[in-house]
Coordinates of C-alpha atoms in Angstrom, one line a residue:
Chain A
M1 CA 0.0 0.0 0.0
I2 CA 2.6 2.5 1.1
V3 CA 4.5 2.0 -2.5
D4 CA 1.4 2.8 -4.1
M5 CA 0.7 6.2 -2.0
P6 CA 3.0 8.3 -4.2
K7 CA 1.5 7.3 -7.4
L8 CA -2.1 8.0 -6.0
W9 CA -1.1 11.4 -4.5
T10 CA 0.4 12.3 -7.6
E11 CA -2.7 11.5 -9.8
T12 CA -4.7 13.3 -7.2
I13 CA -2.7 16.4 -7.5
D14 CA -2.7 16.2 -11.4
A15 CA -6.3 15.8 -11.5
H16 CA -6.6 18.9 -9.1
R17 CA -4.2 20.7 -11.4
A18 CA -6.3 20.0 -14.6
A19 CA -9.3 20.9 -12.9
V20 CA -8.0 24.4 -11.8
R21 CA -6.5 24.8 -15.3
D22 CA -10.1 24.0 -16.9
A23 CA -11.9 26.5 -14.6
A24 CA -9.6 29.1 -15.8
L25 CA -10.3 28.3 -19.4
D26 CA -13.9 28.1 -19.1
A27 CA -13.9 31.4 -17.1
M28 CA -12.0 33.1 -19.8
A29 CA -14.2 32.0 -22.6
A30 CA -17.2 33.1 -20.5
L31 CA -15.7 36.6 -20.1
V32 CA -14.7 37.0 -23.7
A33 CA -18.5 36.0 -24.7
E34 CA -19.7 38.6 -22.2
H35 CA -17.2 41.7 -22.7
G36 CA -15.1 40.9 -25.8
L37 CA -11.2 40.2 -25.6
V38 CA -10.0 43.5 -24.6
A39 CA -11.8 43.5 -21.1
L40 CA -9.6 40.4 -20.2
T41 CA -7.6 40.7 -17.0
M42 CA -6.2 38.2 -14.8
S43 CA -8.2 39.1 -11.7
Q44 CA -11.6 38.9 -13.9
I45 CA -10.3 35.3 -15.0
A46 CA -9.5 34.3 -11.4
E47 CA -12.9 35.7 -10.0
K48 CA -15.0 34.0 -12.8
A49 CA -13.1 30.7 -12.3
G50 CA -13.8 30.8 -8.5
I51 CA -9.9 30.7 -7.8
G52 CA -7.5 33.0 -6.1
R53 CA -5.6 35.4 -8.3
A54 CA -2.2 33.9 -6.9
T55 CA -3.3 30.5 -7.8
L56 CA -4.2 31.5 -11.4
Y57 CA -0.6 33.2 -11.5
K58 CA 0.9 29.7 -10.7
Y59 CA -0.8 28.5 -14.1
F60 CA -0.7 31.3 -16.4
P61 CA 1.8 34.2 -16.5
D62 CA -0.8 36.6 -17.9
A63 CA -4.3 36.7 -19.7
Q64 CA -2.7 36.1 -23.0
A65 CA -1.5 32.9 -22.0
V66 CA -5.0 31.6 -20.8
L67 CA -6.4 32.7 -24.3
T68 CA -3.7 30.7 -26.0
A69 CA -4.4 27.6 -23.7
W70 CA -8.1 27.7 -24.3
H71 CA -7.6 28.1 -28.0
E72 CA -5.3 25.3 -27.9
R73 CA -7.8 23.2 -26.0
Q74 CA -10.6 24.1 -28.5
I75 CA -8.7 22.9 -31.6
T76 CA -7.5 19.9 -29.9
A77 CA -10.9 18.8 -29.2
H78 CA -12.3 19.5 -32.8
L79 CA -9.2 17.7 -34.3
D80 CA -10.1 14.4 -32.2
Q81 CA -13.8 15.0 -33.6
L82 CA -12.4 15.3 -37.0
A83 CA -10.1 12.4 -36.9
A84 CA -13.0 10.3 -35.7
V85 CA -15.2 11.1 -38.7
A86 CA -12.5 10.3 -41.2
D87 CA -11.8 7.0 -39.4
Q88 CA -13.9 4.8 -42.1
A89 CA -13.2 2.7 -45.1
A90 CA -14.4 5.0 -47.8
P91 CA -12.8 6.9 -50.7
A92 CA -10.6 9.8 -49.7
V93 CA -13.1 12.2 -51.4
V94 CA -15.9 10.8 -49.0
R95 CA -13.9 11.0 -45.9
L96 CA -12.8 14.7 -46.9
Q97 CA -16.8 15.7 -47.2
A98 CA -17.3 14.2 -43.8
V99 CA -14.8 16.0 -42.4
L100 CA -15.5 19.3 -44.0
R101 CA -19.3 18.9 -43.0
T102 CA -18.2 18.2 -39.6
Y103 CA -15.8 21.1 -39.2
A104 CA -18.5 23.3 -40.7
H105 CA -21.0 22.3 -38.1
I106 CA -18.3 22.8 -35.3
Q107 CA -17.9 26.4 -36.8
H108 CA -21.7 26.9 -36.7
H109 CA -21.9 25.6 -33.1
S110 CA -19.0 27.3 -31.7
A111 CA -20.2 30.6 -33.0
R112 CA -23.4 30.3 -31.0
H113 CA -21.6 29.3 -27.7
H114 CA -18.0 30.6 -27.4
G115 CA -18.0 33.7 -29.7
G116 CA -16.9 31.4 -32.4
E117 CA -13.4 31.5 -33.9
L118 CA -12.7 34.6 -31.8
A119 CA -9.0 33.7 -30.8
T120 CA -8.3 32.2 -34.4
L121 CA -6.7 35.2 -35.7
L122 CA -4.9 36.4 -32.5
H123 CA -1.3 36.7 -32.0
H124 CA -0.1 33.2 -32.1
G125 CA 1.9 31.2 -29.6
E126 CA 4.1 28.5 -30.9
H127 CA 1.7 25.8 -29.4
V128 CA -1.3 27.3 -31.2
D129 CA 0.4 27.4 -34.3
R130 CA 1.7 23.8 -34.1
V131 CA -1.8 22.5 -33.5
R132 CA -3.6 24.5 -36.0
R133 CA -0.7 23.3 -38.6
R134 CA -2.1 19.8 -37.7
L135 CA -5.6 20.7 -38.5
R136 CA -4.5 22.0 -41.7
D137 CA -2.1 18.9 -42.4
F138 CA -5.0 16.5 -41.9
V139 CA -7.3 18.3 -44.3
Q140 CA -4.6 18.6 -46.8
S141 CA -3.6 14.8 -46.6
L142 CA -7.1 13.9 -47.3
I143 CA -7.4 16.5 -50.2
A144 CA -4.1 15.2 -51.5
E145 CA -5.4 11.5 -51.4
A146 CA -8.6 12.6 -53.2
A147 CA -6.7 14.4 -55.7
Q148 CA -4.8 11.4 -56.7
D149 CA -7.9 9.5 -57.1
G150 CA -9.1 12.1 -59.5
D151 CA -11.9 13.5 -57.3
V152 CA -10.3 16.7 -56.5
R153 CA -8.6 19.4 -58.6
D154 CA -4.8 18.7 -58.7
D155 CA -3.8 22.1 -60.7
V156 CA -3.6 23.9 -57.3
A157 CA -1.4 22.5 -54.4
A158 CA -3.3 20.5 -51.5
D159 CA -1.9 22.8 -48.8
E160 CA -3.4 25.9 -50.8
L161 CA -6.8 24.1 -51.1
A162 CA -6.9 23.0 -47.5
A163 CA -6.4 26.7 -46.3
Y164 CA -9.3 27.7 -48.8
C165 CA -11.5 25.0 -47.3
L166 CA -10.8 25.9 -43.5
H167 CA -11.3 29.6 -44.4
A168 CA -14.3 29.3 -46.4
L169 CA -16.1 27.1 -43.8
T170 CA -15.7 29.7 -41.1
A171 CA -18.5 31.4 -42.8
A172 CA -20.8 28.8 -41.2
G173 CA -20.4 30.8 -37.9
G174 CA -22.5 33.5 -39.1
L175 CA -25.4 31.2 -40.9
S176 CA -28.8 30.8 -39.4
G177 CA -29.6 27.2 -40.0
Q178 CA -28.2 23.6 -40.7
D179 CA -29.5 23.7 -44.2
A180 CA -27.4 26.9 -45.0
V181 CA -24.4 25.2 -43.6
H182 CA -24.9 22.1 -45.9
R183 CA -25.1 24.6 -48.7
L184 CA -21.9 26.3 -47.5
V185 CA -20.0 22.9 -47.5
A186 CA -21.5 22.1 -51.1
V187 CA -20.3 25.5 -52.4
T188 CA -17.0 25.0 -50.9
L189 CA -16.4 21.5 -52.3
A190 CA -17.6 22.8 -55.8
G191 CA -14.4 24.9 -55.6
L192 CA -12.3 21.8 -55.3
T193 CA -14.1 20.1 -58.6
P194 CA -11.3 18.8 -61.0
S195 CA -11.1 21.2 -63.8
A196 CA -11.9 18.2 -66.4
L197 CA -15.5 18.5 -64.7
R198 CA -16.1 22.1 -65.3
R199 CA -16.4 24.1 -68.6
Chain B
M1 CA -11.8 88.4 -43.2
I2 CA -13.6 88.3 -39.8
V3 CA -16.7 86.5 -41.1
D4 CA -14.4 83.6 -42.2
M5 CA -12.6 83.4 -38.9
P6 CA -15.2 80.9 -37.3
K7 CA -15.3 78.6 -40.3
L8 CA -11.5 78.5 -40.5
W9 CA -11.3 77.9 -36.7
T10 CA -13.6 75.1 -37.0
E11 CA -11.7 73.5 -39.7
T12 CA -8.5 73.8 -37.8
I13 CA -10.2 72.3 -34.7
D14 CA -11.8 69.6 -37.0
A15 CA -8.4 68.8 -38.5
H16 CA -6.8 68.6 -35.0
R17 CA -9.5 66.3 -33.8
A18 CA -9.0 64.0 -36.8
A19 CA -5.4 63.9 -36.2
V20 CA -5.6 63.0 -32.7
R21 CA -8.2 60.4 -33.4
D22 CA -6.0 58.8 -36.2
A23 CA -3.0 59.1 -33.8
A24 CA -4.9 56.9 -31.1
L25 CA -5.9 54.1 -33.8
D26 CA -2.5 53.9 -35.6
A27 CA -1.0 53.3 -31.9
M28 CA -3.6 50.8 -31.2
A29 CA -2.7 48.9 -34.3
A30 CA 1.0 49.0 -33.4
L31 CA 0.2 47.8 -30.2
V32 CA -1.8 44.9 -31.3
A33 CA 0.9 43.8 -33.7
E34 CA 3.5 43.9 -31.1
H35 CA 1.8 42.2 -28.0
G36 CA -1.7 41.0 -29.2
L37 CA -5.2 42.1 -28.3
V38 CA -5.2 41.4 -24.6
A39 CA -2.5 43.6 -23.8
L40 CA -4.3 46.7 -24.9
T41 CA -4.8 49.4 -22.2
M42 CA -5.8 53.2 -22.5
S43 CA -2.6 54.2 -21.1
Q44 CA -0.5 52.3 -23.5
I45 CA -2.6 53.5 -26.5
A46 CA -2.1 57.0 -25.2
E47 CA 1.6 56.8 -24.5
K48 CA 2.1 55.0 -28.2
A49 CA 0.0 57.7 -29.8
G50 CA 2.0 60.6 -28.0
I51 CA -1.2 62.1 -26.4
G52 CA -2.1 62.5 -22.8
R53 CA -4.3 59.8 -21.2
A54 CA -7.1 62.4 -20.6
T55 CA -7.0 63.4 -24.0
L56 CA -7.6 60.1 -25.4
Y57 CA -10.6 59.6 -22.8
K58 CA -12.2 62.6 -24.6
Y59 CA -12.2 60.6 -27.9
F60 CA -12.7 57.0 -26.6
P61 CA -14.4 55.6 -23.6
D62 CA -12.3 52.6 -23.5
A63 CA -9.8 50.4 -25.2
Q64 CA -12.6 48.3 -26.9
A65 CA -14.0 51.8 -28.4
V66 CA -10.6 52.3 -30.1
L67 CA -10.5 49.0 -31.3
T68 CA -13.9 49.3 -32.8
A69 CA -13.1 52.7 -34.3
W70 CA -9.9 51.3 -35.9
H71 CA -11.6 48.2 -37.5
E72 CA -14.5 50.8 -38.9
R73 CA -11.6 53.0 -40.5
Q74 CA -10.0 49.6 -42.0
I75 CA -13.1 48.2 -43.6
T76 CA -14.5 51.7 -44.8
A77 CA -11.1 52.2 -46.6
H78 CA -11.4 48.6 -48.2
L79 CA -15.0 49.4 -49.1
D80 CA -13.7 52.7 -51.2
Q81 CA -11.2 50.6 -52.9
L82 CA -13.5 47.8 -53.7
A83 CA -16.1 50.2 -55.0
A84 CA -13.4 52.2 -57.2
V85 CA -12.7 48.7 -58.7
A86 CA -16.4 47.7 -59.7
D87 CA -17.0 51.3 -61.2
Q88 CA -16.6 50.2 -64.8
A89 CA -18.8 49.2 -67.6
A90 CA -18.3 45.4 -67.8
P91 CA -20.7 42.5 -67.1
A92 CA -21.3 41.7 -63.5
V93 CA -19.3 38.6 -63.3
V94 CA -16.1 40.6 -64.5
R95 CA -16.6 43.1 -62.0
L96 CA -17.2 40.6 -59.3
Q97 CA -13.9 38.8 -60.4
A98 CA -12.2 42.3 -60.3
V99 CA -13.7 43.0 -56.8
L100 CA -12.7 39.5 -55.3
R101 CA -9.3 39.8 -56.7
T102 CA -8.6 43.1 -54.9
Y103 CA -10.2 42.0 -51.8
A104 CA -7.8 39.0 -51.7
H105 CA -5.2 41.2 -52.1
I106 CA -6.1 43.5 -49.1
Q107 CA -6.3 40.4 -47.0
H108 CA -3.0 39.4 -48.3
H109 CA -1.4 42.8 -47.7
S110 CA -2.9 43.6 -44.4
A111 CA -2.0 40.1 -43.0
R112 CA 1.5 41.3 -43.4
H113 CA 1.0 44.9 -42.1
H114 CA -1.6 44.9 -39.4
G115 CA -1.8 41.6 -38.1
G116 CA -4.7 40.8 -40.6
E117 CA -8.1 40.7 -39.8
L118 CA -7.5 40.6 -36.2
A119 CA -10.5 42.6 -35.2
T120 CA -13.0 40.8 -38.0
L121 CA -14.2 38.4 -35.3
L122 CA -14.1 40.4 -32.2
H123 CA -17.1 41.3 -30.1
H124 CA -19.1 43.5 -32.5
G125 CA -20.1 47.2 -32.0
E126 CA -23.2 48.5 -34.0
H127 CA -20.9 50.6 -36.4
V128 CA -18.6 47.8 -37.3
D129 CA -21.7 45.4 -37.9
R130 CA -23.1 48.2 -40.2
V131 CA -19.8 48.8 -42.2
R132 CA -19.2 44.8 -42.6
R133 CA -23.0 44.6 -43.7
R134 CA -22.0 47.2 -46.4
L135 CA -19.2 44.9 -47.7
R136 CA -21.1 41.8 -47.6
D137 CA -24.2 43.8 -49.4
F138 CA -21.9 45.2 -52.0
V139 CA -20.5 41.6 -53.0
Q140 CA -23.9 40.2 -52.6
S141 CA -25.5 42.5 -55.2
L142 CA -22.9 41.9 -57.9
I143 CA -23.2 38.0 -57.2
A144 CA -27.0 38.6 -57.8
E145 CA -26.3 40.3 -61.1
A146 CA -24.1 37.6 -62.3
A147 CA -26.5 35.0 -61.2
Q148 CA -29.1 36.7 -63.2
D149 CA -26.7 36.7 -66.4
G150 CA -26.4 33.1 -65.8
D151 CA -22.6 33.4 -64.9
V152 CA -22.8 32.3 -61.3
R153 CA -25.1 29.6 -59.6
D154 CA -28.5 30.6 -58.6
D155 CA -29.4 27.3 -56.6
V156 CA -27.6 29.0 -53.5
A157 CA -28.8 32.6 -52.2
A158 CA -26.5 35.5 -53.1
D159 CA -26.1 36.6 -49.5
E160 CA -24.9 32.9 -48.6
L161 CA -22.3 33.1 -51.6
A162 CA -21.3 36.5 -50.5
A163 CA -20.3 35.4 -46.9
Y164 CA -18.5 32.1 -48.6
C165 CA -16.4 34.3 -50.8
L166 CA -15.4 36.8 -48.1
H167 CA -14.3 34.0 -45.6
A168 CA -12.6 31.8 -48.3
L169 CA -10.7 35.1 -49.4
T170 CA -9.4 35.4 -46.0
A171 CA -7.3 32.6 -46.5
A172 CA -5.0 35.1 -48.6
G173 CA -3.5 36.4 -45.2
G174 CA -1.7 33.2 -45.0
L175 CA -0.3 32.8 -48.4
S176 CA 3.0 33.6 -49.3
G177 CA 3.0 35.1 -53.0
Q178 CA 1.0 36.8 -55.4
D179 CA 0.4 33.6 -57.5
A180 CA -1.1 31.8 -54.5
V181 CA -3.4 34.7 -53.9
H182 CA -4.6 34.3 -57.6
R183 CA -5.0 30.5 -57.4
L184 CA -7.3 31.1 -54.2
V185 CA -9.6 33.6 -56.0
A186 CA -9.6 31.2 -59.0
V187 CA -10.6 28.4 -56.5
T188 CA -13.2 30.5 -54.6
L189 CA -14.7 31.5 -58.1
A190 CA -15.0 27.9 -59.1
G191 CA -17.2 27.4 -56.2
L192 CA -19.7 29.9 -57.7
T193 CA -19.8 28.1 -61.2
P194 CA -23.4 27.5 -62.2
S195 CA -24.3 23.9 -61.5
A196 CA -25.2 23.5 -65.3
L197 CA -21.5 23.9 -66.1
R198 CA -20.5 21.1 -63.5
R199 CA -20.8 17.4 -64.0

């Protein structure tokens, strides 16, 4: 029993740390939704999270760091969701369609609940850049595969097409219903049509 | 001469006011580029603009208001640029192409110089919403006209297509050269192709 103690203790500490961190990020998201980004201060975040200011400073050096961590958490969750959708035995273009549809719905949903891609275009930390690159790489590899199958245009590089898709689909944040989101996905996919299939 | 004095005086005051206001907005843009949005305080903006804090407060109630005014100034300038491009005797689809190309270049350019569309997705003031709606309306009316000519798809409403275009073209901010910007415009326009011209 005694030999197990340190491990249990460590796990408890880890769980506590994760909970404090999550509370801070949730508080930040709520504050941004209420007041906009500029209003963010460490005191406000601590108060909203129900933790002491000194505690918050043990986790994050400043409000920008909380914002970065929150954004990283968001994109990581979205990546997991997209990876699950793409995990099927279907042609690349079908998996691409499923992924883009899911991404559009995430955009549509999060615009309503977290002020959307609020942080997407903020001053980037190294971590956020890395996780955004993973999202882009993921879509890019599906596009490259579909292009090899002849289902997506190959006259424009897959990385540029991935950037086009991800930006176009952020328009879902401003759309008013699921039908409009589906039309946006269809229009975005039409931009990927191989040139041989267009006049 | 004496009757003219008040007018001259008013003009001088107006010019001075505009200069102070512009200095504050420039300072804000520089601070955002350096530190990200969260760092913005009225003291920092005043110092960077080379004006007193009390003076700054005569123009703007808080940092969010400076941000909103800056964003409004940006979009208004862009609208003027786009309107100039569209002012020609050509079919709607040709004017639309010219406008979208110019918009993509603005995005590409401003990502390099002002941290891009940093403020685009921020908490919106009434004014910013209004001026963004003007941009969207402008593109929307060109799309509607081109759709009537049969040059743009009519199975999706013009306002949804306008949102798609404007979002897709923000990808230009992350592209590395003019050629890539042109390819992005071509891909985005391909999404607008009438369905009869696609398989």
